[in-house]
XYZ file of C-alpha atoms in Angstrom:
525
model
C 20.898 33.705 -9.553
C 17.822 34.810 -8.073
C 17.413 38.468 -7.475
C 14.826 38.401 -4.512
C 16.167 39.939 -1.385
C 12.664 40.351 0.111
C 11.666 38.519 3.617
C 9.564 35.265 3.236
C 6.445 37.199 4.329
C 6.840 39.930 1.695
C 7.435 37.407 -1.166
C 4.485 35.088 -0.053
C 2.067 37.946 1.103
C 0.547 38.701 -2.065
C -0.147 34.732 -2.584
C -1.642 34.587 0.946
C -5.542 34.830 1.771
C -4.649 34.901 5.353
C -3.123 37.754 7.264
C 0.423 37.889 8.193
C 1.929 37.443 11.676
C 2.023 40.840 13.412
C 5.448 40.994 15.539
C 6.593 44.009 17.693
C 9.843 45.396 16.083
C 12.457 46.706 18.461
C 14.960 49.046 17.181
C 18.664 47.565 17.050
C 21.755 48.444 15.256
C 24.730 46.059 14.657
C 27.544 45.841 12.491
C 27.085 42.229 12.666
C 24.483 40.168 10.719
C 21.314 42.514 9.442
C 18.240 40.755 10.962
C 15.639 41.040 8.444
C 12.777 43.128 9.457
C 10.326 40.357 9.142
C 11.481 38.496 12.121
C 12.085 39.151 15.809
C 14.628 37.198 17.685
C 13.528 35.159 20.392
C 16.080 33.558 22.688
C 16.001 29.560 23.379
C 14.690 30.140 26.825
C 11.689 27.762 28.108
C 8.462 29.704 27.020
C 5.262 28.036 26.178
C 3.206 28.522 22.748
C 3.419 31.972 20.819
C 0.697 34.496 21.116
C -2.476 32.864 19.723
C -3.462 36.038 18.012
C -0.661 35.491 15.557
C -1.744 33.859 12.391
C 0.324 31.593 10.531
C 1.858 32.475 7.240
C 0.212 30.408 4.453
C 0.813 30.425 0.613
C -2.359 29.823 -1.046
C -2.891 26.221 -2.039
C -5.636 23.716 -1.926
C -4.928 20.819 0.178
C -4.844 17.330 -1.842
C -4.999 14.744 1.079
C -8.814 14.284 1.414
C -8.016 10.626 0.373
C -5.769 10.007 3.206
C -8.408 9.593 5.753
C -8.539 11.314 9.320
C -5.282 11.505 11.141
C -5.073 10.313 14.669
C -2.184 10.086 17.202
C -2.303 6.110 16.271
C -3.230 6.238 12.851
C 0.328 5.203 11.735
C -0.353 1.833 13.444
C -2.413 0.888 10.445
C 0.337 1.380 7.847
C 3.630 -0.492 7.026
C 6.266 0.435 9.420
C 9.837 -0.118 8.468
C 13.120 0.058 10.708
C 11.092 -0.571 13.727
C 12.202 -2.956 16.547
C 10.527 -5.973 17.648
C 10.292 -5.907 21.346
C 9.939 -9.192 22.938
C 7.597 -8.324 25.817
C 4.619 -5.966 24.694
C 3.427 -5.216 28.215
C 6.903 -4.064 29.351
C 6.891 -2.037 26.037
C 3.426 -0.418 26.955
C 4.332 0.005 30.442
C 7.342 2.271 29.359
C 5.519 4.240 26.893
C 2.868 5.264 29.418
C 5.547 6.475 31.796
C 6.770 8.667 28.815
C 3.462 9.877 28.212
C 3.431 11.227 31.573
C 6.872 13.011 31.252
C 7.165 16.775 30.813
C 7.779 17.598 27.071
C 11.347 18.145 26.140
C 10.593 21.185 23.975
C 7.673 23.393 23.681
C 5.414 24.223 20.571
C 6.109 28.081 20.450
C 9.782 27.315 20.192
C 9.037 25.026 17.084
C 6.659 27.722 15.347
C 9.694 30.374 15.779
C 12.035 27.778 13.743
C 9.528 27.478 11.442
C 9.363 31.311 10.863
C 13.279 31.100 10.707
C 13.145 28.338 8.081
C 10.639 30.150 5.860
C 13.325 32.896 5.870
C 15.889 30.479 4.556
C 13.692 29.337 1.605
C 13.730 32.523 0.031
C 17.580 33.246 0.690
C 17.293 35.520 3.632
C 18.796 33.025 6.136
C 20.840 30.058 6.140
C 20.251 26.767 7.965
C 23.512 25.232 9.748
C 22.438 21.738 10.950
C 24.992 19.532 12.682
C 25.909 16.957 15.296
C 26.625 13.282 15.876
C 25.640 10.661 13.449
C 24.079 8.862 16.432
C 24.419 10.076 20.146
C 25.523 7.230 22.528
C 24.999 6.727 26.182
C 28.810 6.084 26.810
C 29.825 9.553 25.308
C 27.325 11.625 27.211
C 29.294 14.227 28.908
C 28.935 18.008 29.572
C 32.421 18.548 27.634
C 31.400 16.647 24.414
C 28.036 18.810 24.573
C 29.802 21.956 25.010
C 32.504 21.393 22.226
C 30.008 20.448 19.799
C 27.834 23.531 20.704
C 31.018 25.613 20.421
C 32.091 24.548 16.982
C 28.667 25.122 15.873
C 28.924 28.841 17.279
C 32.253 29.179 15.339
C 30.729 27.913 12.285
C 27.758 30.174 12.495
C 29.771 33.159 13.064
C 31.925 32.323 9.726
C 28.786 31.743 7.911
C 27.046 34.903 9.221
C 30.193 36.998 8.423
C 30.499 35.523 4.637
C 26.650 35.662 3.996
C 25.687 38.783 6.019
C 22.637 37.024 6.954
C 21.217 35.231 9.925
C 22.300 31.634 10.313
C 19.894 29.215 11.777
C 21.693 26.825 14.351
C 19.897 23.358 14.855
C 21.677 20.599 16.392
C 21.543 16.755 15.409
C 21.438 16.520 19.336
C 19.463 15.852 22.440
C 17.602 12.967 20.744
C 19.373 11.760 17.833
C 20.019 8.272 18.809
C 18.043 5.711 16.525
C 19.501 4.669 13.239
C 17.966 2.865 10.333
C 19.983 -0.043 9.131
C 20.495 -1.220 5.442
C 20.244 -4.912 6.697
C 18.346 -6.288 9.903
C 21.060 -8.457 10.817
C 25.135 -8.233 11.368
C 27.331 -11.091 10.867
C 30.827 -11.529 12.345
C 33.077 -14.604 12.525
C 30.155 -16.845 11.554
C 27.925 -15.125 14.424
C 24.616 -13.583 13.123
C 22.917 -11.099 15.523
C 20.276 -8.362 15.063
C 21.878 -5.108 13.921
C 22.779 -2.450 16.303
C 19.776 0.158 15.851
C 20.859 2.940 18.366
C 21.272 3.181 21.927
C 17.707 4.040 22.564
C 16.788 0.560 21.104
C 19.729 -1.912 21.781
C 23.131 -2.041 22.684
C 26.274 -1.887 20.329
C 28.182 -4.854 21.741
C 28.182 -7.795 19.617
C 26.281 -10.242 22.195
C 23.227 -11.756 22.094
C 21.887 -9.887 25.305
C 22.984 -6.563 23.996
C 21.098 -6.909 20.761
C 17.612 -7.600 22.005
C 15.492 -4.381 21.808
C 14.918 -2.901 25.604
C 12.037 -0.661 25.970
C 13.669 0.681 29.080
C 16.469 2.564 26.766
C 13.746 5.024 25.799
C 13.654 6.476 29.402
C 17.378 6.558 29.627
C 17.228 8.233 26.314
C 14.472 10.829 27.163
C 16.668 11.661 30.336
C 19.608 12.222 28.389
C 17.845 14.479 25.863
C 16.374 16.373 28.507
C 19.682 17.042 30.469
C 21.494 17.545 26.697
C 18.786 20.416 26.054
C 18.840 21.769 29.774
C 22.653 22.437 29.241
C 22.497 23.768 25.493
C 19.829 26.339 26.935
C 22.384 27.269 29.569
C 25.018 27.965 26.942
C 22.899 29.628 24.401
C 21.188 32.025 27.023
C 23.798 32.308 29.961
C 26.545 34.357 28.449
C 28.644 31.544 26.985
C 27.208 32.368 23.401
C 27.685 36.117 23.744
C 29.084 37.542 20.851
C 31.602 39.308 22.836
C 33.132 35.987 23.501
C 33.750 35.267 20.003
C 37.617 35.204 20.292
C 37.329 32.510 23.188
C 35.494 29.795 21.251
C 38.364 28.218 19.538
C 38.946 24.476 20.946
C 42.215 24.051 22.208
C 43.690 21.308 19.913
C 42.682 23.890 17.047
C 44.322 26.827 18.300
C 47.585 26.393 16.496
C 46.158 24.925 13.213
C 45.137 26.893 9.982
C 41.612 26.608 10.449
C 41.976 28.056 13.925
C 44.397 30.801 12.664
C 41.630 31.737 10.164
C 38.772 31.792 12.862
C 40.851 33.949 15.219
C 41.687 36.445 12.354
C 37.817 36.881 11.596
C 37.072 36.613 15.506
C 39.204 39.696 15.640
C 37.380 41.502 13.052
C 34.050 40.844 14.924
C 35.650 42.044 18.048
C 36.664 45.402 16.361
C 33.303 46.001 15.147
C 31.932 45.411 18.636
C 34.409 47.889 20.190
C 33.386 50.468 17.170
C 29.684 49.975 18.516
C 30.640 50.325 22.170
C 32.821 53.685 21.296
C 29.919 54.984 19.464
C 27.675 54.597 22.741
C 25.930 51.739 21.234
C 25.051 49.218 23.717
C 26.191 45.598 23.143
C 24.062 44.275 25.968
C 21.167 43.674 23.676
C 19.934 39.945 23.985
C 20.902 39.420 20.262
C 24.390 40.100 21.200
C 24.398 38.015 24.479
C 22.295 35.075 23.736
C 21.808 32.862 20.429
C 19.052 30.985 19.144
C 19.495 27.166 19.075
C 17.056 24.113 18.043
C 17.266 20.483 18.164
C 16.498 17.829 15.585
C 16.730 14.156 15.079
C 15.393 11.434 12.642
C 11.802 10.430 13.203
C 12.302 6.891 13.407
C 11.257 5.125 16.527
C 7.647 5.723 16.249
C 6.361 4.377 19.730
C 8.766 6.958 21.537
C 7.811 9.795 19.240
C 3.974 9.058 19.576
C 4.452 9.001 23.439
C 5.775 12.474 23.646
C 3.614 14.169 21.099
C 1.351 16.635 22.675
C -1.729 18.721 22.009
C -0.848 22.346 21.975
C -3.454 24.237 23.704
C -2.608 27.337 22.171
C -3.030 26.174 18.481
C -4.803 23.415 18.800
C -2.273 21.411 16.820
C -0.132 18.321 17.908
C 3.588 18.845 18.285
C 6.029 16.079 18.897
C 7.840 17.422 21.873
C 10.735 15.370 21.333
C 12.571 17.970 19.214
C 11.800 21.290 17.456
C 12.366 19.731 13.913
C 12.307 16.103 12.833
C 12.983 14.523 9.601
C 11.925 11.203 7.597
C 14.663 9.166 6.148
C 15.566 7.889 2.768
C 14.401 4.314 4.014
C 11.240 5.418 5.941
C 9.794 7.822 3.358
C 7.158 5.823 1.535
C 4.009 7.671 0.671
C 1.795 4.786 2.113
C 4.173 4.248 5.189
C 3.848 4.518 8.747
C 6.535 7.331 9.167
C 5.169 9.632 6.624
C 1.556 9.091 8.118
C 2.613 10.133 11.653
C 4.546 13.328 10.326
C 1.703 14.474 8.582
C -0.289 15.189 11.719
C 2.251 16.933 13.471
C 3.022 20.533 13.211
C 6.905 20.545 13.652
C 9.059 21.900 10.898
C 9.908 18.674 9.005
C 12.843 17.608 6.759
C 12.927 14.835 3.864
C 15.921 13.135 3.277
C 16.266 12.888 -0.439
C 18.925 10.580 -2.485
C 19.448 10.021 -6.227
C 16.627 7.510 -6.081
C 14.084 9.958 -5.624
C 11.655 10.280 -8.404
C 10.556 14.229 -8.906
C 7.015 13.403 -9.174
C 7.103 11.351 -5.843
C 8.901 14.021 -4.066
C 5.849 16.518 -5.130
C 3.416 14.095 -3.936
C 5.222 13.576 -0.608
C 5.447 17.321 -0.140
C 1.770 17.421 -0.544
C 0.854 14.778 1.965
C 2.827 16.363 4.751
C 2.259 20.064 4.114
C -0.841 20.252 1.847
C -1.551 24.197 2.907
C 2.075 24.703 1.486
C 3.140 26.624 4.810
C 6.611 28.203 4.291
C 9.166 26.958 6.534
C 7.457 23.570 7.269
C 9.367 21.630 4.738
C 13.210 21.336 4.346
C 14.568 18.974 1.454
C 17.882 17.601 2.579
C 19.578 16.178 -0.413
C 22.060 13.534 -0.042
C 23.537 12.114 -3.224
C 27.029 12.693 -3.978
C 28.716 15.634 -6.393
C 27.856 13.989 -9.712
C 24.375 13.047 -8.957
C 23.868 16.476 -7.308
C 24.513 18.052 -10.784
C 22.309 15.585 -12.634
C 19.475 14.768 -10.442
C 18.867 17.732 -8.465
C 17.854 20.217 -11.266
C 15.034 17.924 -12.017
C 13.862 17.873 -8.351
C 13.996 21.669 -8.122
C 12.009 22.164 -11.055
C 9.456 19.839 -10.195
C 8.897 21.405 -6.641
C 9.097 24.852 -8.241
C 6.481 23.723 -11.021
C 4.299 22.650 -8.310
C 4.249 25.832 -6.611
C 5.566 24.276 -3.448
C 7.785 26.304 -1.052
C 10.572 24.453 0.502
C 14.044 25.076 1.970
C 16.719 23.335 -0.006
C 19.609 21.907 2.168
C 22.924 20.021 1.312
C 23.730 16.772 3.304
C 27.367 16.372 1.786
C 28.002 13.244 4.073
C 25.710 10.357 3.217
C 26.531 10.200 -0.350
C 30.079 9.869 0.202
C 30.744 7.269 2.420
C 33.612 4.488 1.514
C 35.371 1.600 3.218
C 38.756 2.445 4.185
C 41.520 -0.491 3.605
C 41.366 -1.151 7.266
C 37.648 -1.860 7.197
C 36.373 1.286 8.778
C 33.834 3.269 7.131
C 35.195 6.763 6.263
C 34.437 9.942 4.165
C 36.760 11.859 2.276
C 36.662 15.738 2.752
C 37.251 16.516 -0.955
C 34.046 14.556 -1.738
C 32.141 16.047 0.963
C 33.446 19.497 -0.328
C 32.818 18.626 -3.979
C 29.324 17.825 -3.219
C 28.849 21.118 -1.364
C 30.057 23.135 -4.465
C 27.924 21.154 -6.675
C 24.878 22.080 -4.616
C 25.559 25.788 -4.811
C 26.338 25.572 -8.582
C 22.912 23.961 -9.303
C 21.131 26.577 -7.026
C 22.906 29.321 -9.159
C 22.138 27.711 -12.334
C 18.557 27.040 -11.247
C 17.941 30.713 -9.881
C 16.858 28.795 -6.588
C 18.108 29.552 -2.946
C 20.851 27.116 -1.359
C 19.285 27.197 2.076
C 21.503 25.328 4.216
C 23.940 22.314 4.985
C 23.507 19.321 7.089
C 26.461 17.806 8.700
C 27.536 14.650 10.834
C 30.403 16.588 12.635
C 31.533 16.530 16.314
C 33.735 18.869 18.514
C 36.041 16.137 19.461
C 39.406 15.804 17.898
C 38.536 12.544 16.175
C 39.848 11.059 12.969
C 37.037 9.431 11.193
C 36.882 11.519 7.909
C 39.963 11.667 5.915
C 41.609 14.566 4.309
C 41.327 18.334 5.268
C 43.673 20.829 5.744
C 45.218 19.012 8.574
C 45.218 15.895 6.722
C 43.813 12.691 8.136
C 45.019 9.534 6.197
C 43.656 6.012 6.071
C 46.837 4.890 8.523
C 45.342 7.731 11.133
C 41.832 6.448 11.379
C 42.309 3.952 14.092
C 43.941 6.366 16.296
C 40.623 8.272 17.223
C 37.961 6.487 15.614
C 35.086 6.991 18.224
C 31.830 6.926 16.097
C 29.042 4.383 17.025
C 27.732 4.701 13.448
C 29.067 6.761 10.734
C 32.221 8.852 10.309
C 31.940 12.458 11.382
C 33.865 15.751 10.573
C 36.340 16.694 13.258
C 36.307 20.354 14.553
C 38.950 21.510 12.302
C 37.323 20.113 9.088
C 33.902 21.610 10.316
C 35.498 24.873 10.558
C 37.247 24.562 7.162
C 34.051 23.563 5.273
C 32.344 26.508 7.151
C 35.115 29.163 5.566
C 34.371 27.691 2.228
C 30.489 27.810 2.438
C 30.890 31.308 3.522
C 32.946 32.305 0.735
C 30.266 31.063 -1.775
C 27.654 33.019 0.322
C 29.946 36.021 0.154
C 30.440 35.773 -3.943
C 26.369 34.987 -4.132
C 25.551 38.073 -1.953
C 27.977 40.530 -4.021
C 26.629 39.001 -7.376
C 22.895 39.377 -6.117
C 23.830 43.298 -5.070
C 25.397 43.674 -8.444
C 22.451 42.285 -10.710
C 19.962 44.407 -8.413
C 22.057 47.438 -9.152
C 21.923 46.686 -12.742
C 18.126 46.370 -12.708
C 17.488 49.659 -10.908
C-alpha cells in the first residue's frame, strides 16, 4: 500500500520545471472532510476562465506527438470515424451545426480547469471520484424530479464516501449531455424486420420503425437545450441551498426511508448533523460556502463528433480549445483507436479526459494512447476508467498499472464495475448482478493495494428512480422483478438503494485503507 499523503502539487513539484499554481487560501475549520491545503474550493457558479496568472501544474515529460501533425478543429475528419451516424441530408446537417456553433457554451473553461485540479488530487490518493448517472439520457424521461433524485443520490453517496475516506469526493454526473451510445452492431432485427440500431436520442428514435431510426440532425438542438436546462437546474441545486451540509438528514428518497440502506444513511447523517451542532456550539460558523454549496461537474462520452466540434470554443484566457458541451469527456472502448477520429479530436481539447479500458487493452497501446492525448503528462488530465469484470481485473489490471507507472505517466485510476457484468435474463432483458458489480469493485481495490497505487474513484450507471434493472442488493431484485420497473433506454442501472449500498461498501474500503496508511506512516516515523 502506498504511503503518500502529500497533495498532487507537492508530489509532482520536484519533477516540474514550471511554477506551480498559486491560490489564495482561506482559513477554515471542519469536523467533516479535510480539504487538502493544495486546493481551494469553488462553487459550480457560472464563471469564466480562471486567473491567467495561474500556471498549470505540469510534470516534466517531453511530448512524443510531433509525428501526429497539426491539430485543428476539423483534423479529425481526415481520420477513420467509427460509430458516427450517416445523415441523409448533408445540407440540413450543416445548417443545424451552424446553429449550434452560435449557441452559448454549456460549461466554461475555468470550471473544467478546476475539475482537472481536483482529479490531480485523486491521482495521488488525496481525493476520490464519484462519477454516475444514466446509461443514456432520454427526451421522454426529462423532468426536474428525475434530475433532482439522481443528484440527491449522488449527494448521499458523496457524504458516505467522504465520511469513510476522510477525503474530498469529486462529484461528476453522467448528466446534461450523455445521450449518444455506441452500438455493437449497426442494425437491429425483430421478427424478420431489420432496421438501423438506436444510437441515442440525440441521433435517432428508439421506436422500432423506419422513420424513427433515420438519423435526424435537429435532435442535436433538442439535446443541447435539454443539456443546458439540466445543468441550469444542477447549478441551482448545488449552490442554492439544497446541497447544504445542514440538509444532510433530508436527502433520503421517500422509497428508501424504511430500507436497510436508508436506515444506515440516516444513522450516518445524524452523526454528521451532531458534528455540525458541535461546531455551531463552539462558535464556528456553518455558513461558509463549503458547507452551504457543493461542487458538481458534468461528463459524457465523446461520440457524436460533429456536435462536439460545434460546441468547442477557443478560451480567450488560456488560448486553448475546450469542448464546452461538458466539463469532462471520455473516449469509449469502441472508438479509442490510436489513429482514429475520436482520439484525434480529443488530443486537441484541454478538458480533462477519460479513457474506457477493457480486458482487450494492451499495456503498450495504453501507454501510446496516453502519450497522444496527454503529451505533457499533465496531472488530472487523464482518468483511466477500467471496465473488465472481477477476474479480468485481477489478471489484466496489474499489467496496465505497471506499464503506465513504468512510462512515468500520471493518471487517475477509476473502476467502472457495470459494463463488464452485463448478462441477459431469462425474460430476454439485459441486467447486471449486484454481486458481480461488487466483486469487481473489490478486485479493483485489491489490485491497487497489491500494486501500491491509488484507487481513484468509481464510475456507475445509476439513477435516483426506484427502478428494477440490476438484480440483487439488500432489497433483492430478482429476475421476476425486472419487468415491473424496467425503464432504461439502453443498459441496466443501479437504483438508489443499490447505489447507496455500494457506496457504504466502498467507504469501508476507503476507511480501512486510510487507517492502514496512517499505521504504516506512524511505523516509518
